[in-house]
mmCIF file with all atom_site columns, N, CA and C in Angstrom:
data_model
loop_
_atom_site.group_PDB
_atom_site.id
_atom_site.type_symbol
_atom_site.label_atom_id
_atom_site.label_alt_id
_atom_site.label_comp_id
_atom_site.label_asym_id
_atom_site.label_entity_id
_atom_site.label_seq_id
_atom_site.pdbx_PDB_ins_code
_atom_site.Cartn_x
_atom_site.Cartn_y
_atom_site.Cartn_z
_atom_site.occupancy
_atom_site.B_iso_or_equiv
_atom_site.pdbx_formal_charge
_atom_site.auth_seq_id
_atom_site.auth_comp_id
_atom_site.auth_asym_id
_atom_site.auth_atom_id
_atom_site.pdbx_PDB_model_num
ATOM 1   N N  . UNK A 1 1  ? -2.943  11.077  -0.463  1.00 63.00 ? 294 UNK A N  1
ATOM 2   C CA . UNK A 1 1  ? -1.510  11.202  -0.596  1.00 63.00 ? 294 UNK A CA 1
ATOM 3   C C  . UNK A 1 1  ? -1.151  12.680  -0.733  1.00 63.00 ? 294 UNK A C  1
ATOM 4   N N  . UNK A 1 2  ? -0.076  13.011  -0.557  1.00 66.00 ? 295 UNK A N  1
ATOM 5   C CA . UNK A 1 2  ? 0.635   14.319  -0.587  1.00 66.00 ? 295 UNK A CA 1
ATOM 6   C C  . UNK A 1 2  ? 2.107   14.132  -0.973  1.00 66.00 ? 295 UNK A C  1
ATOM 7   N N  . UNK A 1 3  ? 2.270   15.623  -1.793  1.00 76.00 ? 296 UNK A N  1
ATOM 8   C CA . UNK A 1 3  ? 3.274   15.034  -2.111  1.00 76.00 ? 296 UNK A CA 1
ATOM 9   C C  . UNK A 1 3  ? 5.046   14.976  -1.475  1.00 76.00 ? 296 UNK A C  1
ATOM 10  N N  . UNK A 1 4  ? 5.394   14.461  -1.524  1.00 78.00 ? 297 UNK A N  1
ATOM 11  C CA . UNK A 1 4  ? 6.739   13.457  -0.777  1.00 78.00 ? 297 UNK A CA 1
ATOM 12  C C  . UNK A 1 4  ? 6.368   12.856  0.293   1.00 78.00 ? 297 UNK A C  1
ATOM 13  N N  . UNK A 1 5  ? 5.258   11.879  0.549   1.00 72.00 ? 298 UNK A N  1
ATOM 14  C CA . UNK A 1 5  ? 4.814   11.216  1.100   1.00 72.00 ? 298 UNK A CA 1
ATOM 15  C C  . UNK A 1 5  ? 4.866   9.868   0.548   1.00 72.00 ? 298 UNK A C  1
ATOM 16  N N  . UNK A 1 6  ? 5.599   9.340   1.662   1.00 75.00 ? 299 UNK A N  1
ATOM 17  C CA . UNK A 1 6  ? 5.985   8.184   1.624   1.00 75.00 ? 299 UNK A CA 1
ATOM 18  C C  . UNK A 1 6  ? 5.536   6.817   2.397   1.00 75.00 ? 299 UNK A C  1
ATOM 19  N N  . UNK A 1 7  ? 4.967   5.767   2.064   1.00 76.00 ? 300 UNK A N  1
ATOM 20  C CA . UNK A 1 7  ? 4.750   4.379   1.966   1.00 76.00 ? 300 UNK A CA 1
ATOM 21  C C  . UNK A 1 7  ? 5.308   3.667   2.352   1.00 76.00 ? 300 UNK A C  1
ATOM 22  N N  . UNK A 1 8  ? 6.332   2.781   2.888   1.00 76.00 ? 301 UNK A N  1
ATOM 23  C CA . UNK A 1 8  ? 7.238   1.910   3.003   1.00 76.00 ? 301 UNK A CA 1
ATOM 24  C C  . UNK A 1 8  ? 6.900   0.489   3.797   1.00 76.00 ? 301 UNK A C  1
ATOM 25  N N  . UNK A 1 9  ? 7.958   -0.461  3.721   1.00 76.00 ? 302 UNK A N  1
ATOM 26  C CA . UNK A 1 9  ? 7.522   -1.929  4.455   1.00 76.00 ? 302 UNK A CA 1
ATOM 27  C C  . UNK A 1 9  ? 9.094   -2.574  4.540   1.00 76.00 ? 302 UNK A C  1
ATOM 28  N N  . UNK A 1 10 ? 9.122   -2.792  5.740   1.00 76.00 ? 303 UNK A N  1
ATOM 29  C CA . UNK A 1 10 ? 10.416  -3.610  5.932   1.00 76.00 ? 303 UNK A CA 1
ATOM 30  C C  . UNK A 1 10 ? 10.533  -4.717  6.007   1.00 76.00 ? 303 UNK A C  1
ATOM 31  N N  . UNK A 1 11 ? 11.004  -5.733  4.762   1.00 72.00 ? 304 UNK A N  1
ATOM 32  C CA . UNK A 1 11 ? 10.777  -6.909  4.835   1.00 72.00 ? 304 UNK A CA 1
ATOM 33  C C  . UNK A 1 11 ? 11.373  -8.100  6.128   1.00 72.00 ? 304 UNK A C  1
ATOM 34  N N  . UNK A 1 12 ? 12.634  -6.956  6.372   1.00 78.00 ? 305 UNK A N  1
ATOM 35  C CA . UNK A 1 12 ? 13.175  -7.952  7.443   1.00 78.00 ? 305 UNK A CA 1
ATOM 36  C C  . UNK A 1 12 ? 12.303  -7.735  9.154   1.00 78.00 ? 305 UNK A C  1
ATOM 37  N N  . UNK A 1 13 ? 11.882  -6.869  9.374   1.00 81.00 ? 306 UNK A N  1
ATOM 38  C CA . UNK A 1 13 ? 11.402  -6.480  10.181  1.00 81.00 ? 306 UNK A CA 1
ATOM 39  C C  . UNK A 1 13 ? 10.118  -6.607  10.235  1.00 81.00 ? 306 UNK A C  1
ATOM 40  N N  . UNK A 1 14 ? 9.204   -6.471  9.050   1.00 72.00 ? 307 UNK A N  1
ATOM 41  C CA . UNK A 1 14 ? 7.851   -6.754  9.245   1.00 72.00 ? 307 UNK A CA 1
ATOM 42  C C  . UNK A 1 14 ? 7.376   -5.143  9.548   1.00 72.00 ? 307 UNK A C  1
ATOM 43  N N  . UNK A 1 15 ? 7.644   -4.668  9.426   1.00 77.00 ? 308 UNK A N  1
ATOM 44  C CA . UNK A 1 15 ? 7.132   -2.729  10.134  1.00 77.00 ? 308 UNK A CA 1
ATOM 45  C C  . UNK A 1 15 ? 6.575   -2.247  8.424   1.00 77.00 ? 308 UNK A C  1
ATOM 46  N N  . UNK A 1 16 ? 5.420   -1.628  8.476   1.00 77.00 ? 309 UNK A N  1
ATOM 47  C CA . UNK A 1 16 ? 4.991   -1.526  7.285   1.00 77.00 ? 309 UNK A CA 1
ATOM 48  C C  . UNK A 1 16 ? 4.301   0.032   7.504   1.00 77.00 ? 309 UNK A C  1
ATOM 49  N N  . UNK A 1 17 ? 4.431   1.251   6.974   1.00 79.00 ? 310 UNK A N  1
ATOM 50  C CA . UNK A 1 17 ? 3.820   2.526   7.317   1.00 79.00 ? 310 UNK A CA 1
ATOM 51  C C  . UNK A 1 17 ? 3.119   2.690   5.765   1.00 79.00 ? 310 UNK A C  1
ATOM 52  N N  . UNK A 1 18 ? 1.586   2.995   6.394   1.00 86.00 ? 311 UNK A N  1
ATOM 53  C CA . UNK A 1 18 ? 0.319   2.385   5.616   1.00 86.00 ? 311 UNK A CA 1
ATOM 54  C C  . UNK A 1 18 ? -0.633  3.706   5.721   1.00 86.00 ? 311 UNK A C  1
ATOM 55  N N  . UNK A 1 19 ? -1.245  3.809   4.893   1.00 88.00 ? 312 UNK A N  1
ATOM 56  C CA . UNK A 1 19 ? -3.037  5.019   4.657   1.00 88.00 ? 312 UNK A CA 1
ATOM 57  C C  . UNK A 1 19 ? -3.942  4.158   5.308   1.00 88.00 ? 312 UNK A C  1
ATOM 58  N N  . UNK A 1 20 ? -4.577  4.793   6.145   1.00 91.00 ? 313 UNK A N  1
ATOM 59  C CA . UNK A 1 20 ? -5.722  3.984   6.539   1.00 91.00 ? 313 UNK A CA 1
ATOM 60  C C  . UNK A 1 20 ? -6.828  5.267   6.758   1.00 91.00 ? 313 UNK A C  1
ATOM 61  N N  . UNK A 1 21 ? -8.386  4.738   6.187   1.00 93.00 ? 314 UNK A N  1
ATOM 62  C CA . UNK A 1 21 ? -9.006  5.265   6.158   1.00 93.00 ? 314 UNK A CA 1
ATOM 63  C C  . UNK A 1 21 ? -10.025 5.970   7.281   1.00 93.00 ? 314 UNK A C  1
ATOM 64  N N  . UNK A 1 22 ? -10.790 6.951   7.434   1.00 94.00 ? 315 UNK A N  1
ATOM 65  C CA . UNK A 1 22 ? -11.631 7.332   8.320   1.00 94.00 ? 315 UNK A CA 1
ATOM 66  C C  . UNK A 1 22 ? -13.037 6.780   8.003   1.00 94.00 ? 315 UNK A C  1
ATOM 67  N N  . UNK A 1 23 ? -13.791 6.152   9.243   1.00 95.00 ? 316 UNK A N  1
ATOM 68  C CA . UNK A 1 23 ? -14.643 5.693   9.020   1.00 95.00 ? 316 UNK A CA 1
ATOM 69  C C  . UNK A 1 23 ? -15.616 6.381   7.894   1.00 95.00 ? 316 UNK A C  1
ATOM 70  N N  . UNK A 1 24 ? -15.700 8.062   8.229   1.00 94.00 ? 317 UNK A N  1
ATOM 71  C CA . UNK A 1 24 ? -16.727 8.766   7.418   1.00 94.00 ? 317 UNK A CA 1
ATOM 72  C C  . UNK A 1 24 ? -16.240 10.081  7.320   1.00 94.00 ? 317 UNK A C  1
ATOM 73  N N  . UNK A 1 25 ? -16.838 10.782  6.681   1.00 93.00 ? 318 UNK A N  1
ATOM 74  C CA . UNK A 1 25 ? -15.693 12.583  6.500   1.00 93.00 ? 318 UNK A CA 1
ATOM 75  C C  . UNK A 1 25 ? -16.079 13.083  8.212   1.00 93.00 ? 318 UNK A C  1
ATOM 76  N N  . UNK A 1 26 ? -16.763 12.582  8.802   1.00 96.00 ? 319 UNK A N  1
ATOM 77  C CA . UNK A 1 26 ? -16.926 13.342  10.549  1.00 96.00 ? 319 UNK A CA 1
ATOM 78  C C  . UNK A 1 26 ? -16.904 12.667  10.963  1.00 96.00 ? 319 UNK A C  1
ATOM 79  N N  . UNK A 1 27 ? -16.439 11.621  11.572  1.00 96.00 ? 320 UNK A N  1
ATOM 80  C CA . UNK A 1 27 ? -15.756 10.452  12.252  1.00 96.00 ? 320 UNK A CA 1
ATOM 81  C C  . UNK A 1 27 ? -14.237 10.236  11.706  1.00 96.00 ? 320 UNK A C  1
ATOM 82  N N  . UNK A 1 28 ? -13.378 10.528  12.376  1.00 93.00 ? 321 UNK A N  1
ATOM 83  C CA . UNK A 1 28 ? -11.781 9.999   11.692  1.00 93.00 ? 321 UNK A CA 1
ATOM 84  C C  . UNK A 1 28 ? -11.320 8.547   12.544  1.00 93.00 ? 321 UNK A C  1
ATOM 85  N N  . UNK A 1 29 ? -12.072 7.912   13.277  1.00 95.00 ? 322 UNK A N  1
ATOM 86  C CA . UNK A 1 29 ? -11.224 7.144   13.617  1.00 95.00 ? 322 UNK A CA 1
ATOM 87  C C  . UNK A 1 29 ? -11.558 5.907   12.588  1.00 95.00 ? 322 UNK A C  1
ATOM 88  N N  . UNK A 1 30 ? -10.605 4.721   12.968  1.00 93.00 ? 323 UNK A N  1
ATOM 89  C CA . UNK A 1 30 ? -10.177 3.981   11.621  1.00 93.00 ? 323 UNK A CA 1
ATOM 90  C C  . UNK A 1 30 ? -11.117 3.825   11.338  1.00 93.00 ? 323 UNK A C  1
ATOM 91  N N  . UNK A 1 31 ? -11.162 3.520   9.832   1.00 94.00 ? 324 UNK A N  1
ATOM 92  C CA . UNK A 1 31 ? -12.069 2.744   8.685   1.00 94.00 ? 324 UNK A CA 1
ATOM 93  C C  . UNK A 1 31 ? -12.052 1.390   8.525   1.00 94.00 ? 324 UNK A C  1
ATOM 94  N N  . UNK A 1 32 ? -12.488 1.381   7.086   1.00 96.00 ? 325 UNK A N  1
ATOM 95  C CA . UNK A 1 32 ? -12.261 -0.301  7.004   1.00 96.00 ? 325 UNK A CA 1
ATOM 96  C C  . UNK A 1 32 ? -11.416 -0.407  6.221   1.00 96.00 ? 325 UNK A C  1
ATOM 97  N N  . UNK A 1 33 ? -10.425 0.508   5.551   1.00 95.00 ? 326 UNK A N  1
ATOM 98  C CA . UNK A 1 33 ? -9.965  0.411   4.394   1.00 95.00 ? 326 UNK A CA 1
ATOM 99  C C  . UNK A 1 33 ? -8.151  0.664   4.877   1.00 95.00 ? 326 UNK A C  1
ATOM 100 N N  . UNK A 1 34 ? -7.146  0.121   4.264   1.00 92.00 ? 327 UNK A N  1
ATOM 101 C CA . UNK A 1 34 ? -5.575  0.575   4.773   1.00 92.00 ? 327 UNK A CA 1
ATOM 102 C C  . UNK A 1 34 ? -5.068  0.304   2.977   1.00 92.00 ? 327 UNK A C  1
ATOM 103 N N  . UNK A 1 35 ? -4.071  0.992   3.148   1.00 91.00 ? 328 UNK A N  1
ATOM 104 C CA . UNK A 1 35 ? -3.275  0.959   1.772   1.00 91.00 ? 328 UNK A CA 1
ATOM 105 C C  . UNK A 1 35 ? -1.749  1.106   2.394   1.00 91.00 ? 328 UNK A C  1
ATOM 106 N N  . UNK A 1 36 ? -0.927  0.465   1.270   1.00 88.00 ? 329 UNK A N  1
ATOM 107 C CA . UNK A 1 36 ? 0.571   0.195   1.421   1.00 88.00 ? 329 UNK A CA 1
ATOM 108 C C  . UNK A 1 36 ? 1.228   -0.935  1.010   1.00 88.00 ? 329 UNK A C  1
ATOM 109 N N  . UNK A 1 37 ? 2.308   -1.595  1.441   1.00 83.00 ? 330 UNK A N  1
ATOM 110 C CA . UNK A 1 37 ? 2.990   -2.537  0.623   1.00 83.00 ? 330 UNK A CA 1
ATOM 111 C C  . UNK A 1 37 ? 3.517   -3.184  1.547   1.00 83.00 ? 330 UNK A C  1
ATOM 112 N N  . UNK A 1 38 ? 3.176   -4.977  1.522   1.00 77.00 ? 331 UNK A N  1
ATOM 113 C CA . UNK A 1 38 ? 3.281   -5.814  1.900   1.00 77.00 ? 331 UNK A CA 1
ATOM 114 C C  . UNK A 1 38 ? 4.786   -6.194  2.318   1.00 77.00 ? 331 UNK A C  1
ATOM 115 N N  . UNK A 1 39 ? 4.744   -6.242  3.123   1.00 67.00 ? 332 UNK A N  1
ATOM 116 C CA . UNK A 1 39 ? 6.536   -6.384  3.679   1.00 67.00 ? 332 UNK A CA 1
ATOM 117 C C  . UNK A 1 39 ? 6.874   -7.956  3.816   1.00 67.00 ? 332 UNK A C  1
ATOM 118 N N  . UNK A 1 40 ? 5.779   -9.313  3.800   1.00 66.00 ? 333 UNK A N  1
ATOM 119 C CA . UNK A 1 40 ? 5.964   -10.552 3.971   1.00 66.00 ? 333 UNK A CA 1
ATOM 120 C C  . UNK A 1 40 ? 6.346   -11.528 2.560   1.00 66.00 ? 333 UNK A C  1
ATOM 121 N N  . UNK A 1 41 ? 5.681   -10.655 1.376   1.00 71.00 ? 334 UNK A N  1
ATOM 122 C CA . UNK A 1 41 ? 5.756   -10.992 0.182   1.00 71.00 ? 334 UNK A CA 1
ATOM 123 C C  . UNK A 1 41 ? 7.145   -11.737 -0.623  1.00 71.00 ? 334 UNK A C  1
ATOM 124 N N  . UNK A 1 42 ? 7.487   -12.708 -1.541  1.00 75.00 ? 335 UNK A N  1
ATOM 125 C CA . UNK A 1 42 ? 8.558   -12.736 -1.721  1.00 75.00 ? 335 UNK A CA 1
ATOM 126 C C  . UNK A 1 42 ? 8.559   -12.703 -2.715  1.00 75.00 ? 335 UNK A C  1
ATOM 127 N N  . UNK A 1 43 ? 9.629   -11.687 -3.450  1.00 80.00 ? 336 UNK A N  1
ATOM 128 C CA . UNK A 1 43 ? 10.020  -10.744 -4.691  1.00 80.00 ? 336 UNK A CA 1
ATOM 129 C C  . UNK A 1 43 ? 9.711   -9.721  -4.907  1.00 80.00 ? 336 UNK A C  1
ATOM 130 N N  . UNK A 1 44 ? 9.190   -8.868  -5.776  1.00 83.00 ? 337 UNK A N  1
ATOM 131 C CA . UNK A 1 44 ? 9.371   -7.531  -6.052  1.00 83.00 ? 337 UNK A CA 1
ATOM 132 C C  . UNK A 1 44 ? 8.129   -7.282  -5.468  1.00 83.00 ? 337 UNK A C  1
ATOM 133 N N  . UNK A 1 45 ? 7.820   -5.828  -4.505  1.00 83.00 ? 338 UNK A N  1
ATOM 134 C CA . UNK A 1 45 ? 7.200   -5.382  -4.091  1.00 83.00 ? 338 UNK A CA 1
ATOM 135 C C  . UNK A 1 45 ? 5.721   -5.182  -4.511  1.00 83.00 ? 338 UNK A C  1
ATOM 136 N N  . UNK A 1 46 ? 4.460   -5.103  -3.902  1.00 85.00 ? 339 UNK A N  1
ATOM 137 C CA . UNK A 1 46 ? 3.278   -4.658  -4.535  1.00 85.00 ? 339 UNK A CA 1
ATOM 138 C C  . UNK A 1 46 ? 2.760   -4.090  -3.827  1.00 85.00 ? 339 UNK A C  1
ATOM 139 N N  . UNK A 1 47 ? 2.075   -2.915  -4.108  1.00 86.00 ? 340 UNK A N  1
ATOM 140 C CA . UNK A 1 47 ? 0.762   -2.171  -3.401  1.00 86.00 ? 340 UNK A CA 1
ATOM 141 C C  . UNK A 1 47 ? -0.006  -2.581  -3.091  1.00 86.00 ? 340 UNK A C  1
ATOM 142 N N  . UNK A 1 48 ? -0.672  -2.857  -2.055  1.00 90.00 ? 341 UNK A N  1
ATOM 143 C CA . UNK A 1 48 ? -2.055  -3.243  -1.554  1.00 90.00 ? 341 UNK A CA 1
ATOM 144 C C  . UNK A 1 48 ? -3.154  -1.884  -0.954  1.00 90.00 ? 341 UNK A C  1
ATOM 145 N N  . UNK A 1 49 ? -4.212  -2.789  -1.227  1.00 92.00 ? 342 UNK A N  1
ATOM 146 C CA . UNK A 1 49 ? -5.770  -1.755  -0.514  1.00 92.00 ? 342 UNK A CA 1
ATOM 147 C C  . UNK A 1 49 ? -6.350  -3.346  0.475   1.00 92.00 ? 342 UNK A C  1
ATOM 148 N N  . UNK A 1 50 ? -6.063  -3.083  1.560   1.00 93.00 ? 343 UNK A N  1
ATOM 149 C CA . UNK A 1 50 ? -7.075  -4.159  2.230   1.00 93.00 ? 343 UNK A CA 1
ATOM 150 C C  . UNK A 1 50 ? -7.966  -3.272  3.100   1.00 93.00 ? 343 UNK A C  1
ATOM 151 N N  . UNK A 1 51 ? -9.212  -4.660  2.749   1.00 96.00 ? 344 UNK A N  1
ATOM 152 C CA . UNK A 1 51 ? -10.388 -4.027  3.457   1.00 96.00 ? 344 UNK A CA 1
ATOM 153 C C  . UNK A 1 51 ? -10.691 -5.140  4.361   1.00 96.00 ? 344 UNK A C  1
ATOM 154 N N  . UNK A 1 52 ? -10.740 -4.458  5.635   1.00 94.00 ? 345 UNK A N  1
ATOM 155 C CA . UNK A 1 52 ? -10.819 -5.092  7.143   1.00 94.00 ? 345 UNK A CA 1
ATOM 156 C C  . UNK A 1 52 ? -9.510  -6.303  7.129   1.00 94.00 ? 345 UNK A C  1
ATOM 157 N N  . UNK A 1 53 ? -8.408  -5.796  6.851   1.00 86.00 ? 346 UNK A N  1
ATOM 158 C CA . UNK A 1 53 ? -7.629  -6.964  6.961   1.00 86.00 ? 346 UNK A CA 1
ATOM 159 C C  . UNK A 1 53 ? -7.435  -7.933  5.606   1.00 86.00 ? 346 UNK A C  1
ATOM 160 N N  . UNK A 1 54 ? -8.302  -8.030  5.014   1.00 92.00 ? 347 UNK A N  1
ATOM 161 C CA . UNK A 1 54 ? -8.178  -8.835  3.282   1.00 92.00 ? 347 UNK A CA 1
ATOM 162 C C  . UNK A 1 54 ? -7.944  -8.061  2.360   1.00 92.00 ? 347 UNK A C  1
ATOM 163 N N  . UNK A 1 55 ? -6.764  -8.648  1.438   1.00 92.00 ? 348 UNK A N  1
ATOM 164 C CA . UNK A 1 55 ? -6.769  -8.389  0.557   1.00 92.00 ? 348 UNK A CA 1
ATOM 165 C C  . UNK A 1 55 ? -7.760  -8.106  -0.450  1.00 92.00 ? 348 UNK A C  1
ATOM 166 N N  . UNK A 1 56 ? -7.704  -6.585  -0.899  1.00 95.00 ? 349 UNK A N  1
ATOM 167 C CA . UNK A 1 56 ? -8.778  -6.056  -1.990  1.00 95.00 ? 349 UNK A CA 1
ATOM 168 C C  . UNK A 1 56 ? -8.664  -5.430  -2.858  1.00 95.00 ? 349 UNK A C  1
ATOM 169 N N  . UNK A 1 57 ? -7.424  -5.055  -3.348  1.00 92.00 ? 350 UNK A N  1
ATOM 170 C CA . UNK A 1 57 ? -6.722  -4.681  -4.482  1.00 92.00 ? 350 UNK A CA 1
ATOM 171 C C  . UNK A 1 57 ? -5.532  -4.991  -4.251  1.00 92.00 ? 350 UNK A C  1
ATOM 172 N N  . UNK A 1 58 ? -4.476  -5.368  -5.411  1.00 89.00 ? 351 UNK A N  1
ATOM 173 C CA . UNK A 1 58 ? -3.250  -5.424  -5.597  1.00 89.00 ? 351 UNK A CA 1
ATOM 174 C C  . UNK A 1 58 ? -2.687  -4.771  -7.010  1.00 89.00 ? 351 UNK A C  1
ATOM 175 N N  . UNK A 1 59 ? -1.592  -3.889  -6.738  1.00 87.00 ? 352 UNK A N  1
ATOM 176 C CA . UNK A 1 59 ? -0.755  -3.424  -8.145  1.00 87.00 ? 352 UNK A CA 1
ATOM 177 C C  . UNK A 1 59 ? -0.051  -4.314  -8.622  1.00 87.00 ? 352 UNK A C  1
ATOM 178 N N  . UNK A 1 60 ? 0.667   -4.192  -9.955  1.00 87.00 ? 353 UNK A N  1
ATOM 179 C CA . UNK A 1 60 ? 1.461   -4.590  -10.459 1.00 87.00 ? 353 UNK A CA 1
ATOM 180 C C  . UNK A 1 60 ? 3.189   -4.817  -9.902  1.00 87.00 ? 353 UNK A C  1
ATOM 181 N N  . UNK A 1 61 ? 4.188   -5.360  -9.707  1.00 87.00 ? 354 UNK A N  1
ATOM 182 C CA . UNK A 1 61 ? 5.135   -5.136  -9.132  1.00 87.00 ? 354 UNK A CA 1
ATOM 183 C C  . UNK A 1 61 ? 5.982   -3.627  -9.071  1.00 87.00 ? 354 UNK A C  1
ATOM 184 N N  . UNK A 1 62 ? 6.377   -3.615  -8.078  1.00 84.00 ? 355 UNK A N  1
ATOM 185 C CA . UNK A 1 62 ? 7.225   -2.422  -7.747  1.00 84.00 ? 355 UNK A CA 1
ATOM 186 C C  . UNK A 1 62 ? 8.879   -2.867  -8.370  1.00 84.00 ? 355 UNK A C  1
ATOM 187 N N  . UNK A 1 63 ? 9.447   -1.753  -8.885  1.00 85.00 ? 356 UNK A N  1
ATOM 188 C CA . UNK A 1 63 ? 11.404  -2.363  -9.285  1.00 85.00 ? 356 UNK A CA 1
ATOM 189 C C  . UNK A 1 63 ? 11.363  -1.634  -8.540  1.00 85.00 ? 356 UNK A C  1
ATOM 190 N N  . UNK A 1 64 ? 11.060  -0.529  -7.722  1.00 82.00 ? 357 UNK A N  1
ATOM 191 C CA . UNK A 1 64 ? 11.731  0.444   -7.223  1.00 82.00 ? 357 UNK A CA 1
ATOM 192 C C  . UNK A 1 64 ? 11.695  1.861   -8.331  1.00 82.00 ? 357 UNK A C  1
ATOM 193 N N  . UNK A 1 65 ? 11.272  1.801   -9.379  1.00 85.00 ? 358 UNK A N  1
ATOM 194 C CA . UNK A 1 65 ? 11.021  2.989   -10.507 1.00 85.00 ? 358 UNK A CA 1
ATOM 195 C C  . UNK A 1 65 ? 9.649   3.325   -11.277 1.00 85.00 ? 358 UNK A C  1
ATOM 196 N N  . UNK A 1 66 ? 9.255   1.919   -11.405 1.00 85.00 ? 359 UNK A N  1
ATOM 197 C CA . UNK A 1 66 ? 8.156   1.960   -11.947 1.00 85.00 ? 359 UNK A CA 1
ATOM 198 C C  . UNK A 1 66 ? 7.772   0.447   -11.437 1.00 85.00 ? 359 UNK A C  1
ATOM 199 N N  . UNK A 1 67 ? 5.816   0.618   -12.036 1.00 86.00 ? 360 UNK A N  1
ATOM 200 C CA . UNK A 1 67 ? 5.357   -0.740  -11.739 1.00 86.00 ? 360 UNK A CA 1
ATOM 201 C C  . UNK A 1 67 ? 5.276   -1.230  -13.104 1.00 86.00 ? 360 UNK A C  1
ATOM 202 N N  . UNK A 1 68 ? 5.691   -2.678  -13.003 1.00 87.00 ? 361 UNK A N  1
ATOM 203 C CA . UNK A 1 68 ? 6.173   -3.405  -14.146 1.00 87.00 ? 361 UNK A CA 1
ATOM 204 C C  . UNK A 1 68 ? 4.779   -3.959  -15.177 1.00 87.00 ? 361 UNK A C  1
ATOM 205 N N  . UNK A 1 69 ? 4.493   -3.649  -16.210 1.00 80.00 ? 362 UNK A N  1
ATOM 206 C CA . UNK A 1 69 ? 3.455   -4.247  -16.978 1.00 80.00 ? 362 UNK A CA 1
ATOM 207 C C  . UNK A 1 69 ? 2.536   -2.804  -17.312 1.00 80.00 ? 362 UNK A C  1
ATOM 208 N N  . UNK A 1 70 ? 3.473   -1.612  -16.593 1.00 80.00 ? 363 UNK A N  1
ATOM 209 C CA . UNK A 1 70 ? 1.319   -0.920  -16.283 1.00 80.00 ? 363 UNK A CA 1
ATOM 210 C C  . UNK A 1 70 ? 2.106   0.335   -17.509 1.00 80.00 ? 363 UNK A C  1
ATOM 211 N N  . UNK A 1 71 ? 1.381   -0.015  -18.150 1.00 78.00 ? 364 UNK A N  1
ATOM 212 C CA . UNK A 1 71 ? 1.667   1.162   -19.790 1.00 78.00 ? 364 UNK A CA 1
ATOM 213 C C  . UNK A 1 71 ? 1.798   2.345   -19.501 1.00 78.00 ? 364 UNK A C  1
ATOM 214 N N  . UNK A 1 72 ? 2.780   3.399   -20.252 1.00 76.00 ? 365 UNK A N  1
ATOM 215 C CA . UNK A 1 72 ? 3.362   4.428   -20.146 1.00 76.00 ? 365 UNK A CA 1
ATOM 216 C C  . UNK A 1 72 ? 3.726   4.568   -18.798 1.00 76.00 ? 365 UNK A C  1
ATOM 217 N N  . UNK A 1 73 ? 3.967   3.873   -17.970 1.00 65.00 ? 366 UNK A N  1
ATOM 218 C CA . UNK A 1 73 ? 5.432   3.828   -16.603 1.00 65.00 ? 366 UNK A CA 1
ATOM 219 C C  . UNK A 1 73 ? 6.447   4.685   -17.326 1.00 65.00 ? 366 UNK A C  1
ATOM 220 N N  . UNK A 1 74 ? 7.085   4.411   -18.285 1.00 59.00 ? 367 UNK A N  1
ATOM 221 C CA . UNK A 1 74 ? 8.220   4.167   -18.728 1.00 59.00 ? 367 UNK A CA 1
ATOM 222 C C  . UNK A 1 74 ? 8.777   5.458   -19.151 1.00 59.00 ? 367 UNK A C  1
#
């Protein structure tokens, strides 16, 4: 990430702009790994890490300010 770099997912649209990884530090083409936020989901937003397509991490919900539950957000 860098900073003012931005993430996004359009729920009505389905268009989701995502990190995806390089296979190895001298190989850049894709990896197995993508990060970003699920645009099909219904209710408050979450971060994802999928690997090859599956789900393999998920955050806590997004309000749009903070993620909800995760200590000192606030």
């Amino acid at each position: 990430m860098l900073p003012k770099m931005k993430i996004s997912a359009n729920a009505r649209t389905g268009k989701k702009v995502q990190l995806t990884s390089w296979k190895n530090p001298s190989d850049p083409s894709i990896g197995s790994f993508s990060s970003g936020f699920d645009p099909l989901r219904i209710g408050l937003p979450q971060s994802f890490i999928w690997k090859d397509r599956s789900p393999y991490w998920r955050s806590a919900q997004w309000n749009g300010r903070i993620f909800i539950g995760v200590p000192n957000m606030d």
